[in-house]
């Protein structure tokens, strides 16, 4: 048994390394949509040395105008150079940013043959803190989970790479959003399950149950999206997206794809919970029958569904807490709120995802009964304990 465990662990580490190398290779591939940069310019990290707010005009709680800054370049070819910089504000609280002395920012450095001439601030520099947070998270995953934690970390990186390098370019190219998104979810689910659980029946059961739940979610999103007359036109950045694509993108299909992609993670979570629980039941009761194993999976699913459904609701309501505060403060009738298009979109996403959760638990339990008790329609009954 110990030899088999070591062999499985070695195989899982090899798979993690292979997927990690594939992620690096995928990261080096072009998307077909290169980053746009002004001529003779680079993006660098800068530190603010002085600030002049004389050119800002207050408009209530926002500002319009330009901050005049003096900055020192901290990275790249021109590190150590000091130059003037500007930060434009457009009375948009969501996107505007104010800089103070000592702040670090990301800036576009404009240069000529004599060196840097002017800088334009993009935003505060956050990559260092984000990298620290990700590093601590990865360290905790590996310390606690070992090979499973390493697999989870690699699966996270793989998910980011696949979405950024495959899904988004395919959608921008005008490919059919729903089939493309289903293919990406299938690929991600398989990678995540096998990275986390190895090449085991547990992973296969969780994969099958999760995908069945995803298909149910997709069908429900399509059916009720049409009934609720949701066409995706309320999506963030939809107007500039349609403009840059010359109105060639089908935003209604993109919206449907977003619904089941957003819920696929919770479906994977529940599927793995049920599958792992069934495996533990078999480990402690090897003689359990197929029917009893399925009942155990159902029991675990019933216990988890309630909290998972509430998790979805809290996740979406937490994202829109300020909006709900605004509606209540304005005295907006609840019947009006529930009929607003963007609210109906969130209702659809939450309820369709919850419906998928309810179905993925029995799907996974049934798959566990079939795969983990393969060839054992009814095992011998367990002896009664004395």
Coordinates of N, CA and C in Angstrom, one line a residue, residues 215-338:
X215 N -24.0 21.3 -17.4 CA -24.9 21.2 -18.6 C -26.3 21.6 -18.2
X216 N -26.7 21.2 -17.0 CA -28.0 21.6 -16.5 C -28.1 23.1 -16.3
X217 N -27.0 23.7 -15.7 CA -26.9 25.1 -15.5 C -27.0 25.9 -16.9
X218 N -26.3 25.3 -17.9 CA -26.3 26.0 -19.2 C -27.7 26.0 -19.8
X219 N -28.4 24.8 -19.7 CA -29.7 24.7 -20.3 C -30.7 25.7 -19.6
X220 N -30.6 25.7 -18.2 CA -31.5 26.6 -17.5 C -31.2 28.1 -17.8
X221 N -29.9 28.4 -17.9 CA -29.6 29.8 -18.2 C -30.2 30.2 -19.5
X222 N -30.1 29.3 -20.5 CA -30.6 29.6 -21.8 C -32.1 29.8 -21.8
X223 N -32.8 28.9 -21.1 CA -34.3 28.9 -21.1 C -34.8 30.1 -20.3
X224 N -34.3 30.3 -19.1 CA -34.8 31.4 -18.3 C -34.3 32.8 -18.7
X225 N -33.1 32.8 -19.4 CA -32.6 34.0 -19.9 C -33.6 34.6 -21.0
X226 N -34.1 33.7 -21.8 CA -35.1 34.1 -22.8 C -36.4 34.5 -22.1
X227 N -36.9 33.7 -21.1 CA -38.1 34.1 -20.4 C -38.0 35.4 -19.7
X228 N -36.9 35.7 -19.1 CA -36.7 37.0 -18.4 C -36.3 38.1 -19.4
X229 N -36.1 37.8 -20.6 CA -35.8 38.8 -21.7 C -34.5 39.5 -21.3
X230 N -33.5 38.7 -21.0 CA -32.2 39.3 -20.7 C -31.3 39.1 -21.9
X231 N -30.8 40.2 -22.4 CA -30.0 40.1 -23.6 C -28.5 40.4 -23.5
X232 N -28.1 40.6 -22.2 CA -26.7 40.9 -22.0 C -26.2 42.3 -22.2
X233 N -27.1 43.2 -22.5 CA -26.7 44.6 -22.8 C -26.4 45.4 -21.6
X234 N -26.6 44.8 -20.4 CA -26.2 45.5 -19.1 C -24.8 45.0 -18.6
X235 N -24.1 44.2 -19.4 CA -22.8 43.7 -19.0 C -21.8 44.9 -18.9
X236 N -20.8 44.9 -18.0 CA -19.8 45.9 -17.9 C -19.1 46.1 -19.2
X237 N -18.8 47.3 -19.7 CA -18.1 47.6 -20.9 C -18.7 47.1 -22.1
X238 N -20.0 46.8 -22.1 CA -20.6 46.2 -23.3 C -20.7 47.2 -24.5
X239 N -20.9 48.5 -24.2 CA -21.0 49.4 -25.3 C -19.6 49.6 -26.0
X240 N -18.5 49.9 -25.2 CA -17.2 50.0 -26.0 C -16.8 48.6 -26.6
X241 N -17.2 47.5 -26.0 CA -16.9 46.2 -26.6 C -17.6 46.0 -27.9
X242 N -18.9 46.4 -28.0 CA -19.6 46.3 -29.3 C -19.0 47.3 -30.3
X243 N -18.6 48.5 -29.8 CA -18.0 49.5 -30.7 C -16.7 49.0 -31.3
X244 N -15.8 48.4 -30.5 CA -14.5 48.0 -31.1 C -14.7 46.7 -31.9
X245 N -15.8 46.0 -31.8 CA -16.0 44.8 -32.6 C -16.9 45.0 -33.8
X246 N -17.3 46.3 -34.0 CA -18.2 46.7 -35.1 C -19.5 45.9 -35.0
X247 N -20.0 45.8 -33.7 CA -21.3 45.1 -33.5 C -21.3 43.7 -33.9
X248 N -20.2 43.0 -34.0 CA -20.1 41.6 -34.4 C -20.3 40.6 -33.3
X249 N -20.2 41.0 -32.1 CA -20.3 40.0 -31.0 C -21.7 39.8 -30.5
X250 N -22.1 38.6 -30.2 CA -23.4 38.2 -29.7 C -23.4 38.3 -28.2
X251 N -23.7 39.5 -27.6 CA -23.6 39.7 -26.2 C -24.6 38.8 -25.4
X252 N -25.7 38.5 -26.0 CA -26.7 37.6 -25.3 C -26.1 36.2 -25.0
X253 N -25.3 35.7 -26.0 CA -24.7 34.4 -25.8 C -23.5 34.5 -24.9
X254 N -22.8 35.7 -24.9 CA -21.7 35.9 -24.0 C -22.2 35.9 -22.5
X255 N -23.4 36.5 -22.4 CA -24.0 36.6 -21.0 C -24.4 35.2 -20.5
X256 N -24.9 34.3 -21.4 CA -25.2 33.0 -21.0 C -24.0 32.2 -20.6
X257 N -22.9 32.4 -21.4 CA -21.6 31.8 -21.1 C -21.1 32.2 -19.7
X258 N -21.3 33.5 -19.4 CA -20.8 34.1 -18.2 C -21.5 33.4 -17.0
X259 N -22.8 33.1 -17.2 CA -23.6 32.6 -16.1 C -23.1 31.2 -15.7
X260 N -22.9 30.3 -16.6 CA -22.5 29.0 -16.2 C -21.0 28.9 -15.9
X261 N -20.2 29.8 -16.5 CA -18.8 29.9 -16.1 C -18.7 30.3 -14.6
X262 N -19.5 31.4 -14.3 CA -19.4 31.9 -12.9 C -19.8 30.8 -11.9
X263 N -20.7 29.9 -12.2 CA -21.2 28.9 -11.3 C -20.4 27.6 -11.3
X264 N -19.5 27.5 -12.3 CA -18.8 26.2 -12.5 C -17.9 25.9 -11.3
X265 N -17.3 26.9 -10.7 CA -16.4 26.7 -9.5 C -17.2 26.1 -8.4
X266 N -18.3 26.6 -8.0 CA -19.1 26.1 -6.9 C -19.6 24.6 -7.2
X267 N -19.9 24.3 -8.5 CA -20.3 23.0 -8.8 C -19.1 22.0 -8.7
X268 N -17.9 22.4 -9.1 CA -16.7 21.6 -8.8 C -16.5 21.4 -7.4
X269 N -16.7 22.4 -6.6 CA -16.5 22.3 -5.1 C -17.4 21.2 -4.5
X270 N -18.7 21.3 -4.8 CA -19.6 20.4 -4.3 C -19.4 19.0 -4.8
X271 N -19.1 18.9 -6.1 CA -18.8 17.5 -6.6 C -17.6 16.9 -6.0
X272 N -16.6 17.6 -5.7 CA -15.4 17.0 -5.0 C -15.8 16.7 -3.6
X273 N -16.6 17.5 -2.9 CA -17.0 17.2 -1.5 C -17.7 15.8 -1.5
X274 N -18.7 15.6 -2.4 CA -19.4 14.4 -2.4 C -18.6 13.2 -2.8
X275 N -17.7 13.4 -3.8 CA -16.9 12.3 -4.2 C -15.9 11.9 -3.2
X276 N -15.2 12.9 -2.5 CA -14.3 12.6 -1.5 C -14.9 11.9 -0.3
X277 N -16.1 12.4 0.0 CA -16.9 11.7 1.2 C -17.2 10.3 0.9
X278 N -17.6 10.0 -0.4 CA -17.9 8.6 -0.7 C -16.6 7.8 -0.7
X279 N -15.5 8.3 -1.1 CA -14.3 7.6 -1.0 C -13.9 7.3 0.4
X280 N -14.1 8.2 1.3 CA -13.8 8.0 2.7 C -14.7 7.0 3.3
X281 N -16.0 7.0 2.9 CA -16.9 5.9 3.4 C -16.4 4.6 3.0
X282 N -15.9 4.4 1.8 CA -15.4 3.1 1.3 C -14.2 2.7 2.1
X283 N -13.3 3.7 2.3 CA -12.1 3.4 3.1 C -12.3 2.9 4.5
X284 N -13.4 3.4 5.1 CA -13.7 2.9 6.5 C -14.7 1.8 6.5
X285 N -15.4 1.6 5.4 CA -16.4 0.5 5.4 C -16.2 -0.2 4.0
X286 N -15.2 -1.0 3.8 CA -15.0 -1.5 2.5 C -16.1 -2.4 2.0
X287 N -16.9 -3.0 2.9 CA -18.0 -3.8 2.4 C -19.3 -3.2 2.1
X288 N -19.3 -1.8 2.1 CA -20.6 -1.1 1.9 C -21.1 -1.4 0.5
X289 N -22.4 -1.5 0.4 CA -23.1 -1.8 -0.8 C -23.1 -0.6 -1.7
X290 N -23.4 -0.8 -3.0 CA -23.5 0.4 -3.9 C -24.7 1.3 -3.5
X291 N -25.8 0.7 -3.1 CA -27.0 1.5 -2.8 C -26.7 2.3 -1.5
X292 N -26.0 1.7 -0.5 CA -25.7 2.4 0.7 C -24.7 3.5 0.4
X293 N -23.8 3.3 -0.5 CA -22.8 4.3 -0.8 C -23.5 5.5 -1.5
X294 N -24.4 5.2 -2.4 CA -25.2 6.3 -3.0 C -26.0 7.1 -2.0
X295 N -26.6 6.4 -1.0 CA -27.4 7.1 0.0 C -26.4 8.0 0.8
X296 N -25.2 7.5 1.1 CA -24.3 8.3 1.9 C -23.9 9.6 1.1
X297 N -23.7 9.4 -0.2 CA -23.4 10.6 -1.0 C -24.6 11.6 -1.1
X298 N -25.8 11.0 -1.1 CA -27.0 11.9 -1.1 C -27.0 12.7 0.3
X299 N -26.7 12.0 1.4 CA -26.7 12.6 2.7 C -25.7 13.7 2.8
X300 N -24.5 13.5 2.3 CA -23.5 14.6 2.3 C -24.0 15.7 1.4
X301 N -24.5 15.4 0.2 CA -25.0 16.5 -0.6 C -26.0 17.3 0.0
X302 N -27.0 16.7 0.7 CA -28.1 17.5 1.4 C -27.5 18.4 2.4
X303 N -26.4 17.9 3.1 CA -25.8 18.8 4.2 C -25.1 20.0 3.6
X304 N -24.5 19.8 2.4 CA -23.7 20.9 1.9 C -24.5 21.8 1.0
X305 N -25.5 21.4 0.4 CA -26.3 22.2 -0.5 C -26.8 23.5 0.1
X306 N -27.3 23.4 1.4 CA -27.8 24.6 2.0 C -26.8 25.7 2.2
X307 N -25.6 25.3 2.7 CA -24.5 26.3 2.8 C -24.0 26.8 1.5
X308 N -23.9 25.9 0.5 CA -23.3 26.4 -0.8 C -24.3 27.3 -1.5
X309 N -25.6 27.1 -1.4 CA -26.6 28.0 -2.0 C -26.5 29.3 -1.3
X310 N -26.4 29.3 0.0 CA -26.3 30.6 0.7 C -25.0 31.3 0.4
X311 N -23.9 30.5 0.1 CA -22.7 31.2 -0.3 C -22.8 31.9 -1.6
X312 N -23.5 31.3 -2.5 CA -23.7 32.0 -3.8 C -24.5 33.3 -3.6
X313 N -25.6 33.2 -2.8 CA -26.4 34.4 -2.5 C -25.6 35.5 -1.9
X314 N -24.8 35.1 -0.8 CA -24.0 36.1 -0.1 C -22.9 36.7 -1.0
X315 N -22.3 35.9 -1.9 CA -21.3 36.4 -2.8 C -21.8 37.5 -3.7
X316 N -23.0 37.2 -4.3 CA -23.5 38.2 -5.2 C -24.1 39.4 -4.5
X317 N -24.8 39.2 -3.4 CA -25.3 40.3 -2.7 C -24.2 41.2 -2.1
X318 N -23.1 40.5 -1.7 CA -22.0 41.3 -1.2 C -21.3 42.2 -2.3
X319 N -21.3 41.7 -3.5 CA -20.8 42.4 -4.6 C -21.6 43.7 -4.9
X320 N -22.9 43.6 -4.6 CA -23.8 44.7 -4.9 C -24.4 45.3 -3.7
X321 N -23.7 45.3 -2.6 CA -24.1 45.8 -1.3 C -24.4 47.3 -1.5
X322 N -23.5 48.1 -2.1 CA -23.7 49.5 -2.2 C -24.9 49.8 -3.1
X323 N -25.2 49.0 -4.1 CA -26.3 49.2 -4.9 C -27.6 49.0 -4.1
X324 N -27.6 48.0 -3.3 CA -28.8 47.7 -2.5 C -29.0 48.8 -1.4
X325 N -27.9 49.3 -0.9 CA -28.0 50.5 0.1 C -28.6 51.7 -0.6
X326 N -28.2 51.9 -1.9 CA -28.7 53.1 -2.6 C -30.2 52.9 -2.8
X327 N -30.6 51.7 -3.3 CA -32.1 51.5 -3.5 C -32.9 51.7 -2.2
X328 N -32.4 51.2 -1.1 CA -33.1 51.3 0.1 C -33.2 52.8 0.6
X329 N -32.0 53.4 0.4 CA -32.0 54.8 0.8 C -32.9 55.7 0.0
X330 N -33.1 55.4 -1.3 CA -33.9 56.1 -2.2 C -35.4 55.7 -2.0
X331 N -35.7 54.7 -1.2 CA -37.0 54.2 -1.0 C -37.6 53.6 -2.3
X332 N -36.7 52.9 -3.1 CA -37.2 52.3 -4.3 C -38.0 51.0 -3.9
X333 N -39.2 50.9 -4.5 CA -40.0 49.7 -4.1 C -39.3 48.4 -4.6
X334 N -39.5 47.4 -3.7 CA -38.8 46.1 -4.0 C -39.3 45.5 -5.4
X335 N -40.6 45.7 -5.7 CA -41.1 45.2 -7.0 C -40.3 45.9 -8.1
X336 N -40.0 47.1 -8.0 CA -39.2 47.8 -9.1 C -37.8 47.2 -9.1
X337 N -37.2 47.0 -8.0 CA -35.8 46.5 -7.9 C -35.7 45.1 -8.6
X338 N -36.7 44.2 -8.3 CA -36.6 42.9 -8.9 C -36.9 42.9 -10.4

